[in-house]
Amino acid sequence: MDAANGTSIGASGSASDSCGGVLPELISSGKTAKDIHDTLTSQQVEIVLTAHPTKVNRRALLDRHRRIQYLLTEADELRSNFKGNPTKFQQELLDDALERDI
């Protein structure tokens, strides 16, 4: 919408959340064309890439599986190093870690 004469300005439309709707509102609120131009031309756009939620969940699950495998390997090593009898403290640490991860 052209603020000066109230006519439509083509593809921009006049919905309040479109350029055709926002620009006339800014001008009628006292913003100058120079203020609007300076603001628009100083905008910075940054691309943010995010993983799809299923990909994030998959990675978290794989990390969890690796952690559990590490703990089970550690338990096997403790049993072999202590001839099948890790200390009670070591066993409790492993049990707690496995319980958290499982």
PDB file of C-alpha atoms in Angstrom:
ATOM      1  CA  MET A   1       0.000   0.000   0.000  1.00  0.00           C
ATOM      2  CA  ASP A   2       1.352   3.420  -0.932  1.00  0.00           C
ATOM      3  CA  ALA A   3       1.190   5.574   2.205  1.00  0.00           C
ATOM      4  CA  ALA A   4       0.922   8.780   0.199  1.00  0.00           C
ATOM      5  CA  ASN A   5      -2.244   7.957  -1.732  1.00  0.00           C
ATOM      6  CA  GLY A   6      -3.589   4.710  -0.201  1.00  0.00           C
ATOM      7  CA  THR A   7      -3.194   2.609  -3.345  1.00  0.00           C
ATOM      8  CA  SER A   8      -1.937  -0.936  -3.508  1.00  0.00           C
ATOM      9  CA  ILE A   9       1.692  -1.409  -4.501  1.00  0.00           C
ATOM     10  CA  GLY A  10       1.401  -4.762  -6.223  1.00  0.00           C
ATOM     11  CA  ALA A  11       2.927  -7.957  -4.884  1.00  0.00           C
ATOM     12  CA  SER A  12       3.793  -6.488  -1.478  1.00  0.00           C
ATOM     13  CA  GLY A  13       0.178  -6.577  -0.358  1.00  0.00           C
ATOM     14  CA  SER A  14      -1.164  -4.698   2.619  1.00  0.00           C
ATOM     15  CA  ALA A  15      -1.326  -7.329   5.369  1.00  0.00           C
ATOM     16  CA  SER A  16       0.012  -5.920   8.632  1.00  0.00           C
ATOM     17  CA  ASP A  17       2.912  -8.396   8.661  1.00  0.00           C
ATOM     18  CA  SER A  18       3.948  -7.763   5.047  1.00  0.00           C
ATOM     19  CA  CYS A  19       6.284  -5.091   3.705  1.00  0.00           C
ATOM     20  CA  GLY A  20       3.284  -3.391   2.133  1.00  0.00           C
ATOM     21  CA  GLY A  21       1.602  -3.211   5.534  1.00  0.00           C
ATOM     22  CA  VAL A  22       4.588  -2.461   7.766  1.00  0.00           C
ATOM     23  CA  LEU A  23       6.215   0.297   5.706  1.00  0.00           C
ATOM     24  CA  PRO A  24       3.171   2.610   5.700  1.00  0.00           C
ATOM     25  CA  GLU A  25       2.779   2.051   9.453  1.00  0.00           C
ATOM     26  CA  LEU A  26       6.421   2.990  10.043  1.00  0.00           C
ATOM     27  CA  ILE A  27       6.074   6.146   7.948  1.00  0.00           C
ATOM     28  CA  SER A  28       2.831   7.148   9.662  1.00  0.00           C
ATOM     29  CA  SER A  29       4.497   6.640  13.059  1.00  0.00           C
ATOM     30  CA  GLY A  30       7.116   9.258  12.226  1.00  0.00           C
ATOM     31  CA  LYS A  31       9.925   7.200  10.720  1.00  0.00           C
ATOM     32  CA  THR A  32      11.537   8.835   7.720  1.00  0.00           C
ATOM     33  CA  ALA A  33      12.304   7.039   4.487  1.00  0.00           C
ATOM     34  CA  LYS A  34      15.990   7.519   5.317  1.00  0.00           C
ATOM     35  CA  ASP A  35      15.519   5.864   8.755  1.00  0.00           C
ATOM     36  CA  ILE A  36      13.798   2.886   7.153  1.00  0.00           C
ATOM     37  CA  HIS A  37      16.386   2.655   4.365  1.00  0.00           C
ATOM     38  CA  ASP A  38      19.299   2.819   6.805  1.00  0.00           C
ATOM     39  CA  THR A  39      17.746   0.155   9.015  1.00  0.00           C
ATOM     40  CA  LEU A  40      16.992  -2.188   6.132  1.00  0.00           C
ATOM     41  CA  THR A  41      20.404  -1.813   4.502  1.00  0.00           C
ATOM     42  CA  SER A  42      22.272  -2.401   7.770  1.00  0.00           C
ATOM     43  CA  GLN A  43      20.559  -5.721   8.495  1.00  0.00           C
ATOM     44  CA  GLN A  44      22.757  -8.782   8.849  1.00  0.00           C
ATOM     45  CA  VAL A  45      21.580 -12.269   8.013  1.00  0.00           C
ATOM     46  CA  GLU A  46      23.273 -15.314   9.458  1.00  0.00           C
ATOM     47  CA  ILE A  47      22.519 -18.829   8.367  1.00  0.00           C
ATOM     48  CA  VAL A  48      21.984 -21.243  11.233  1.00  0.00           C
ATOM     49  CA  LEU A  49      22.126 -24.914  10.389  1.00  0.00           C
ATOM     50  CA  THR A  50      20.497 -27.264  12.834  1.00  0.00           C
ATOM     51  CA  ALA A  51      20.174 -30.999  12.770  1.00  0.00           C
ATOM     52  CA  HIS A  52      16.823 -32.611  12.227  1.00  0.00           C
ATOM     53  CA  PRO A  53      15.410 -33.785  15.597  1.00  0.00           C
ATOM     54  CA  THR A  54      15.606 -37.428  14.558  1.00  0.00           C
ATOM     55  CA  LYS A  55      19.284 -36.965  13.715  1.00  0.00           C
ATOM     56  CA  VAL A  56      19.915 -35.379  17.119  1.00  0.00           C
ATOM     57  CA  ASN A  57      18.084 -38.235  18.859  1.00  0.00           C
ATOM     58  CA  ARG A  58      20.021 -40.783  16.841  1.00  0.00           C
ATOM     59  CA  ARG A  59      23.337 -39.184  17.781  1.00  0.00           C
ATOM     60  CA  ALA A  60      22.357 -39.049  21.465  1.00  0.00           C
ATOM     61  CA  LEU A  61      21.354 -42.701  21.359  1.00  0.00           C
ATOM     62  CA  LEU A  62      24.619 -43.698  19.673  1.00  0.00           C
ATOM     63  CA  ASP A  63      26.567 -41.727  22.279  1.00  0.00           C
ATOM     64  CA  ARG A  64      24.646 -43.504  25.019  1.00  0.00           C
ATOM     65  CA  HIS A  65      25.380 -46.905  23.472  1.00  0.00           C
ATOM     66  CA  ARG A  66      29.082 -46.044  23.263  1.00  0.00           C
ATOM     67  CA  ARG A  67      29.097 -45.003  26.910  1.00  0.00           C
ATOM     68  CA  ILE A  68      27.402 -48.246  27.997  1.00  0.00           C
ATOM     69  CA  GLN A  69      29.850 -50.278  25.898  1.00  0.00           C
ATOM     70  CA  TYR A  70      32.740 -48.397  27.527  1.00  0.00           C
ATOM     71  CA  LEU A  71      31.377 -49.130  31.013  1.00  0.00           C
ATOM     72  CA  LEU A  72      30.848 -52.818  30.237  1.00  0.00           C
ATOM     73  CA  THR A  73      34.395 -53.060  28.863  1.00  0.00           C
ATOM     74  CA  GLU A  74      35.681 -51.352  31.996  1.00  0.00           C
ATOM     75  CA  ALA A  75      33.762 -53.873  34.127  1.00  0.00           C
ATOM     76  CA  ASP A  76      35.321 -56.751  32.155  1.00  0.00           C
ATOM     77  CA  GLU A  77      38.787 -55.293  32.657  1.00  0.00           C
ATOM     78  CA  LEU A  78      38.204 -54.874  36.390  1.00  0.00           C
ATOM     79  CA  ARG A  79      37.100 -58.497  36.665  1.00  0.00           C
ATOM     80  CA  SER A  80      40.165 -59.726  34.768  1.00  0.00           C
ATOM     81  CA  ASN A  81      42.583 -57.460  36.705  1.00  0.00           C
ATOM     82  CA  PHE A  82      41.167 -58.461  40.080  1.00  0.00           C
ATOM     83  CA  LYS A  83      40.672 -62.101  39.203  1.00  0.00           C
ATOM     84  CA  GLY A  84      36.904 -61.723  39.038  1.00  0.00           C
ATOM     85  CA  ASN A  85      36.506 -59.635  42.190  1.00  0.00           C
ATOM     86  CA  PRO A  86      36.580 -55.839  41.756  1.00  0.00           C
ATOM     87  CA  THR A  87      36.341 -53.910  44.991  1.00  0.00           C
ATOM     88  CA  LYS A  88      32.889 -53.091  46.308  1.00  0.00           C
ATOM     89  CA  PHE A  89      33.548 -49.395  45.659  1.00  0.00           C
ATOM     90  CA  GLN A  90      34.576 -50.048  42.032  1.00  0.00           C
ATOM     91  CA  GLN A  91      31.541 -52.230  41.463  1.00  0.00           C
ATOM     92  CA  GLU A  92      29.205 -49.594  42.920  1.00  0.00           C
ATOM     93  CA  LEU A  93      30.732 -46.895  40.700  1.00  0.00           C
ATOM     94  CA  LEU A  94      30.182 -49.015  37.606  1.00  0.00           C
ATOM     95  CA  ASP A  95      26.685 -50.047  38.657  1.00  0.00           C
ATOM     96  CA  ASP A  96      25.705 -46.425  39.283  1.00  0.00           C
ATOM     97  CA  ALA A  97      27.145 -45.288  35.947  1.00  0.00           C
ATOM     98  CA  LEU A  98      25.347 -48.078  34.074  1.00  0.00           C
ATOM     99  CA  GLU A  99      22.087 -47.348  35.857  1.00  0.00           C
ATOM    100  CA  ARG A 100      22.312 -43.676  34.875  1.00  0.00           C
ATOM    101  CA  ASP A 101      23.011 -44.462  31.251  1.00  0.00           C
ATOM    102  CA  ILE A 102      20.492 -47.239  30.859  1.00  0.00           C
TER     103      ILE A 102
END
